[in-house]
């Protein structure tokens, strides 16, 4: 018994993206920011058969067992609202054009701060205004509450879309003072403080997290499926760029300009270098375009277009890159280490 029309051609919604892995495939529901697993055989059917009805598709299979399985597949697709039915040709329902363009030259800029120095803050502000930063992460290392407040006041009128604040364990911020931090800067949407407690609070300005984790030396290690959230923006970026390193800038406590935390190359100092010029250096942009499809093993993974991890890719030949550190997920057996 079917719950869907069997004599009208089926079509996949544009927001439902098929991603084939070595062992299984996924359907990314970019509108709902969710995903479902499907077998590779169903991926092939949805890719190969266009503008035909379910009845005609069913007639192309010889064995009853295959036909019963196909019924189950399509009931699943219909109930999940991955497919719809229309007599119009598939050309009437165009797919997303793969493109990624933003009005920001820097996607993520991390700045470590331990004290309030107005001349240095003004240098940072001038550079941020000039290059246009989407997400600014201010990490306070061994700072005081007064330093946090003073710095955030100066960053209050920044044209950045997002400001996040990270506070290390050596900086104490009392619970009753958190709300005032949000009020000082209305662009701050997230504050994370490393402490001996684990809790979270929702304020009018944003979310506050207290965690026992080392948030300054954190590693973006993928541990399980909770680390994955497919969405249109991430999908488009992952098709063309590296979702972690693309347009990323890190400025350490001394003002040194690096590509990422732990980078062994220093490209100058923000005190006497123009960040807009640094962004044009080929070595600084070295990892921006190393997308998952260019990386061995990752290119065979069903999670590749919703995965953001900070492992550093290494060039192996003219075509592909690889990671020296093994991922916690093995796409060839669909197995997690942990």
PDB file of N, CA and C in Angstrom, residues 112-165:
ATOM      1  N   UNK A 112      43.523  37.348  20.366  1.00  0.00           N
ATOM      2  CA  UNK A 112      43.816  37.118  21.777  1.00  0.00           C
ATOM      3  C   UNK A 112      44.182  38.443  22.446  1.00  0.00           C
ATOM      4  N   UNK A 113      43.573  38.692  23.592  1.00  0.00           N
ATOM      5  CA  UNK A 113      43.775  39.963  24.298  1.00  0.00           C
ATOM      6  C   UNK A 113      44.008  39.690  25.783  1.00  0.00           C
ATOM      7  N   UNK A 114      45.020  40.357  26.366  1.00  0.00           N
ATOM      8  CA  UNK A 114      45.268  40.197  27.803  1.00  0.00           C
ATOM      9  C   UNK A 114      45.214  41.516  28.566  1.00  0.00           C
ATOM     10  N   UNK A 115      45.156  42.635  27.848  1.00  0.00           N
ATOM     11  CA  UNK A 115      45.101  43.929  28.524  1.00  0.00           C
ATOM     12  C   UNK A 115      44.449  44.952  27.596  1.00  0.00           C
ATOM     13  N   UNK A 116      44.071  46.088  28.161  1.00  0.00           N
ATOM     14  CA  UNK A 116      43.458  47.152  27.377  1.00  0.00           C
ATOM     15  C   UNK A 116      44.515  48.203  27.043  1.00  0.00           C
ATOM     16  N   UNK A 117      44.800  48.312  25.752  1.00  0.00           N
ATOM     17  CA  UNK A 117      45.762  49.303  25.261  1.00  0.00           C
ATOM     18  C   UNK A 117      45.082  50.026  24.103  1.00  0.00           C
ATOM     19  N   UNK A 118      44.664  51.253  24.314  1.00  0.00           N
ATOM     20  CA  UNK A 118      43.808  51.942  23.363  1.00  0.00           C
ATOM     21  C   UNK A 118      44.446  52.093  21.989  1.00  0.00           C
ATOM     22  N   UNK A 119      45.749  52.336  21.906  1.00  0.00           N
ATOM     23  CA  UNK A 119      46.406  52.470  20.598  1.00  0.00           C
ATOM     24  C   UNK A 119      46.340  51.157  19.811  1.00  0.00           C
ATOM     25  N   UNK A 120      46.589  50.063  20.524  1.00  0.00           N
ATOM     26  CA  UNK A 120      46.527  48.745  19.877  1.00  0.00           C
ATOM     27  C   UNK A 120      45.091  48.424  19.463  1.00  0.00           C
ATOM     28  N   UNK A 121      44.123  48.726  20.306  1.00  0.00           N
ATOM     29  CA  UNK A 121      42.717  48.478  19.991  1.00  0.00           C
ATOM     30  C   UNK A 121      42.311  49.266  18.751  1.00  0.00           C
ATOM     31  N   UNK A 122      42.766  50.508  18.652  1.00  0.00           N
ATOM     32  CA  UNK A 122      42.434  51.328  17.479  1.00  0.00           C
ATOM     33  C   UNK A 122      43.034  50.748  16.198  1.00  0.00           C
ATOM     34  N   UNK A 123      44.243  50.178  16.296  1.00  0.00           N
ATOM     35  CA  UNK A 123      44.858  49.520  15.134  1.00  0.00           C
ATOM     36  C   UNK A 123      43.999  48.336  14.691  1.00  0.00           C
ATOM     37  N   UNK A 124      43.555  47.545  15.667  1.00  0.00           N
ATOM     38  CA  UNK A 124      42.689  46.405  15.348  1.00  0.00           C
ATOM     39  C   UNK A 124      41.397  46.892  14.690  1.00  0.00           C
ATOM     40  N   UNK A 125      40.794  47.896  15.258  1.00  0.00           N
ATOM     41  CA  UNK A 125      39.534  48.416  14.725  1.00  0.00           C
ATOM     42  C   UNK A 125      39.687  48.908  13.294  1.00  0.00           C
ATOM     43  N   UNK A 126      40.753  49.645  13.028  1.00  0.00           N
ATOM     44  CA  UNK A 126      40.982  50.167  11.678  1.00  0.00           C
ATOM     45  C   UNK A 126      41.138  49.047  10.668  1.00  0.00           C
ATOM     46  N   UNK A 127      41.870  48.001  11.047  1.00  0.00           N
ATOM     47  CA  UNK A 127      42.066  46.869  10.137  1.00  0.00           C
ATOM     48  C   UNK A 127      40.771  46.097   9.914  1.00  0.00           C
ATOM     49  N   UNK A 128      39.991  45.919  10.967  1.00  0.00           N
ATOM     50  CA  UNK A 128      38.722  45.190  10.836  1.00  0.00           C
ATOM     51  C   UNK A 128      37.743  45.952   9.952  1.00  0.00           C
ATOM     52  N   UNK A 129      37.681  47.267  10.130  1.00  0.00           N
ATOM     53  CA  UNK A 129      36.824  48.091   9.270  1.00  0.00           C
ATOM     54  C   UNK A 129      37.249  47.971   7.806  1.00  0.00           C
ATOM     55  N   UNK A 130      38.556  47.917   7.591  1.00  0.00           N
ATOM     56  CA  UNK A 130      39.080  47.921   6.225  1.00  0.00           C
ATOM     57  C   UNK A 130      38.844  46.596   5.500  1.00  0.00           C
ATOM     58  N   UNK A 131      39.096  45.485   6.175  1.00  0.00           N
ATOM     59  CA  UNK A 131      39.006  44.186   5.482  1.00  0.00           C
ATOM     60  C   UNK A 131      37.601  43.592   5.530  1.00  0.00           C
ATOM     61  N   UNK A 132      36.763  44.041   6.471  1.00  0.00           N
ATOM     62  CA  UNK A 132      35.400  43.528   6.635  1.00  0.00           C
ATOM     63  C   UNK A 132      35.424  42.092   7.155  1.00  0.00           C
ATOM     64  N   UNK A 133      35.054  41.926   8.387  1.00  0.00           N
ATOM     65  CA  UNK A 133      35.097  40.644   9.088  1.00  0.00           C
ATOM     66  C   UNK A 133      33.683  40.177   9.395  1.00  0.00           C
ATOM     67  N   UNK A 134      33.378  38.931   9.071  1.00  0.00           N
ATOM     68  CA  UNK A 134      32.042  38.406   9.352  1.00  0.00           C
ATOM     69  C   UNK A 134      31.882  38.038  10.825  1.00  0.00           C
ATOM     70  N   UNK A 135      32.793  37.211  11.337  1.00  0.00           N
ATOM     71  CA  UNK A 135      32.713  36.760  12.730  1.00  0.00           C
ATOM     72  C   UNK A 135      34.001  37.126  13.459  1.00  0.00           C
ATOM     73  N   UNK A 136      33.893  37.906  14.508  1.00  0.00           N
ATOM     74  CA  UNK A 136      35.039  38.306  15.314  1.00  0.00           C
ATOM     75  C   UNK A 136      34.985  37.558  16.642  1.00  0.00           C
ATOM     76  N   UNK A 137      36.061  36.837  16.946  1.00  0.00           N
ATOM     77  CA  UNK A 137      36.157  36.092  18.204  1.00  0.00           C
ATOM     78  C   UNK A 137      37.227  36.747  19.071  1.00  0.00           C
ATOM     79  N   UNK A 138      36.800  37.347  20.169  1.00  0.00           N
ATOM     80  CA  UNK A 138      37.725  37.986  21.102  1.00  0.00           C
ATOM     81  C   UNK A 138      37.989  37.013  22.244  1.00  0.00           C
ATOM     82  N   UNK A 139      39.250  36.591  22.360  1.00  0.00           N
ATOM     83  CA  UNK A 139      39.618  35.624  23.396  1.00  0.00           C
ATOM     84  C   UNK A 139      40.434  36.345  24.478  1.00  0.00           C
ATOM     85  N   UNK A 140      39.881  36.414  25.676  1.00  0.00           N
ATOM     86  CA  UNK A 140      40.545  37.112  26.770  1.00  0.00           C
ATOM     87  C   UNK A 140      41.381  36.114  27.568  1.00  0.00           C
ATOM     88  N   UNK A 141      42.693  36.337  27.553  1.00  0.00           N
ATOM     89  CA  UNK A 141      43.636  35.417  28.180  1.00  0.00           C
ATOM     90  C   UNK A 141      44.281  36.119  29.373  1.00  0.00           C
ATOM     91  N   UNK A 142      44.035  35.577  30.562  1.00  0.00           N
ATOM     92  CA  UNK A 142      44.618  36.143  31.785  1.00  0.00           C
ATOM     93  C   UNK A 142      44.305  37.636  31.900  1.00  0.00           C
ATOM     94  N   UNK A 143      43.072  37.991  31.575  1.00  0.00           N
ATOM     95  CA  UNK A 143      42.639  39.384  31.607  1.00  0.00           C
ATOM     96  C   UNK A 143      41.763  39.622  32.834  1.00  0.00           C
ATOM     97  N   UNK A 144      41.352  40.868  33.037  1.00  0.00           N
ATOM     98  CA  UNK A 144      40.450  41.213  34.136  1.00  0.00           C
ATOM     99  C   UNK A 144      39.061  41.513  33.584  1.00  0.00           C
ATOM    100  N   UNK A 145      38.089  41.525  34.478  1.00  0.00           N
ATOM    101  CA  UNK A 145      36.730  41.876  34.070  1.00  0.00           C
ATOM    102  C   UNK A 145      36.695  43.293  33.497  1.00  0.00           C
ATOM    103  N   UNK A 146      37.430  44.206  34.108  1.00  0.00           N
ATOM    104  CA  UNK A 146      37.481  45.588  33.622  1.00  0.00           C
ATOM    105  C   UNK A 146      38.054  45.664  32.213  1.00  0.00           C
ATOM    106  N   UNK A 147      39.046  44.811  31.920  1.00  0.00           N
ATOM    107  CA  UNK A 147      39.622  44.771  30.571  1.00  0.00           C
ATOM    108  C   UNK A 147      38.577  44.327  29.554  1.00  0.00           C
ATOM    109  N   UNK A 148      37.815  43.308  29.907  1.00  0.00           N
ATOM    110  CA  UNK A 148      36.769  42.807  29.013  1.00  0.00           C
ATOM    111  C   UNK A 148      35.763  43.911  28.691  1.00  0.00           C
ATOM    112  N   UNK A 149      35.301  44.603  29.717  1.00  0.00           N
ATOM    113  CA  UNK A 149      34.314  45.661  29.532  1.00  0.00           C
ATOM    114  C   UNK A 149      34.883  46.798  28.679  1.00  0.00           C
ATOM    115  N   UNK A 150      36.128  47.200  28.978  1.00  0.00           N
ATOM    116  CA  UNK A 150      36.744  48.314  28.246  1.00  0.00           C
ATOM    117  C   UNK A 150      36.913  47.976  26.769  1.00  0.00           C
ATOM    118  N   UNK A 151      37.357  46.758  26.479  1.00  0.00           N
ATOM    119  CA  UNK A 151      37.570  46.340  25.089  1.00  0.00           C
ATOM    120  C   UNK A 151      36.236  46.270  24.344  1.00  0.00           C
ATOM    121  N   UNK A 152      35.243  45.664  24.958  1.00  0.00           N
ATOM    122  CA  UNK A 152      33.955  45.496  24.284  1.00  0.00           C
ATOM    123  C   UNK A 152      33.275  46.834  24.002  1.00  0.00           C
ATOM    124  N   UNK A 153      33.496  47.808  24.847  1.00  0.00           N
ATOM    125  CA  UNK A 153      32.950  49.143  24.583  1.00  0.00           C
ATOM    126  C   UNK A 153      33.511  49.709  23.279  1.00  0.00           C
ATOM    127  N   UNK A 154      34.803  49.479  23.035  1.00  0.00           N
ATOM    128  CA  UNK A 154      35.445  50.002  21.827  1.00  0.00           C
ATOM    129  C   UNK A 154      34.966  49.266  20.576  1.00  0.00           C
ATOM    130  N   UNK A 155      34.565  48.013  20.737  1.00  0.00           N
ATOM    131  CA  UNK A 155      34.128  47.197  19.595  1.00  0.00           C
ATOM    132  C   UNK A 155      32.614  47.268  19.378  1.00  0.00           C
ATOM    133  N   UNK A 156      31.945  48.171  20.054  1.00  0.00           N
ATOM    134  CA  UNK A 156      30.481  48.190  20.037  1.00  0.00           C
ATOM    135  C   UNK A 156      29.888  48.543  18.674  1.00  0.00           C
ATOM    136  N   UNK A 157      30.565  49.366  17.894  1.00  0.00           N
ATOM    137  CA  UNK A 157      30.010  49.805  16.611  1.00  0.00           C
ATOM    138  C   UNK A 157      30.681  49.142  15.412  1.00  0.00           C
ATOM    139  N   UNK A 158      31.188  47.949  15.632  1.00  0.00           N
ATOM    140  CA  UNK A 158      31.858  47.238  14.547  1.00  0.00           C
ATOM    141  C   UNK A 158      30.866  46.753  13.494  1.00  0.00           C
ATOM    142  N   UNK A 159      31.260  46.747  12.212  1.00  0.00           N
ATOM    143  CA  UNK A 159      30.366  46.270  11.151  1.00  0.00           C
ATOM    144  C   UNK A 159      30.369  44.744  11.018  1.00  0.00           C
ATOM    145  N   UNK A 160      30.954  44.033  11.980  1.00  0.00           N
ATOM    146  CA  UNK A 160      30.956  42.576  11.934  1.00  0.00           C
ATOM    147  C   UNK A 160      29.544  42.053  12.178  1.00  0.00           C
ATOM    148  N   UNK A 161      29.241  40.904  11.592  1.00  0.00           N
ATOM    149  CA  UNK A 161      27.910  40.320  11.777  1.00  0.00           C
ATOM    150  C   UNK A 161      27.784  39.651  13.142  1.00  0.00           C
ATOM    151  N   UNK A 162      28.879  39.036  13.594  1.00  0.00           N
ATOM    152  CA  UNK A 162      28.858  38.283  14.851  1.00  0.00           C
ATOM    153  C   UNK A 162      30.087  38.642  15.673  1.00  0.00           C
ATOM    154  N   UNK A 163      29.900  38.809  16.982  1.00  0.00           N
ATOM    155  CA  UNK A 163      31.023  38.914  17.913  1.00  0.00           C
ATOM    156  C   UNK A 163      30.822  37.859  19.001  1.00  0.00           C
ATOM    157  N   UNK A 164      31.855  37.053  19.211  1.00  0.00           N
ATOM    158  CA  UNK A 164      31.825  36.054  20.267  1.00  0.00           C
ATOM    159  C   UNK A 164      32.967  36.326  21.241  1.00  0.00           C
ATOM    160  N   UNK A 165      32.737  36.030  22.513  1.00  0.00           N
ATOM    161  CA  UNK A 165      33.726  36.283  23.551  1.00  0.00           C
ATOM    162  C   UNK A 165      34.084  34.975  24.244  1.00  0.00           C
TER     163      UNK A 165
END
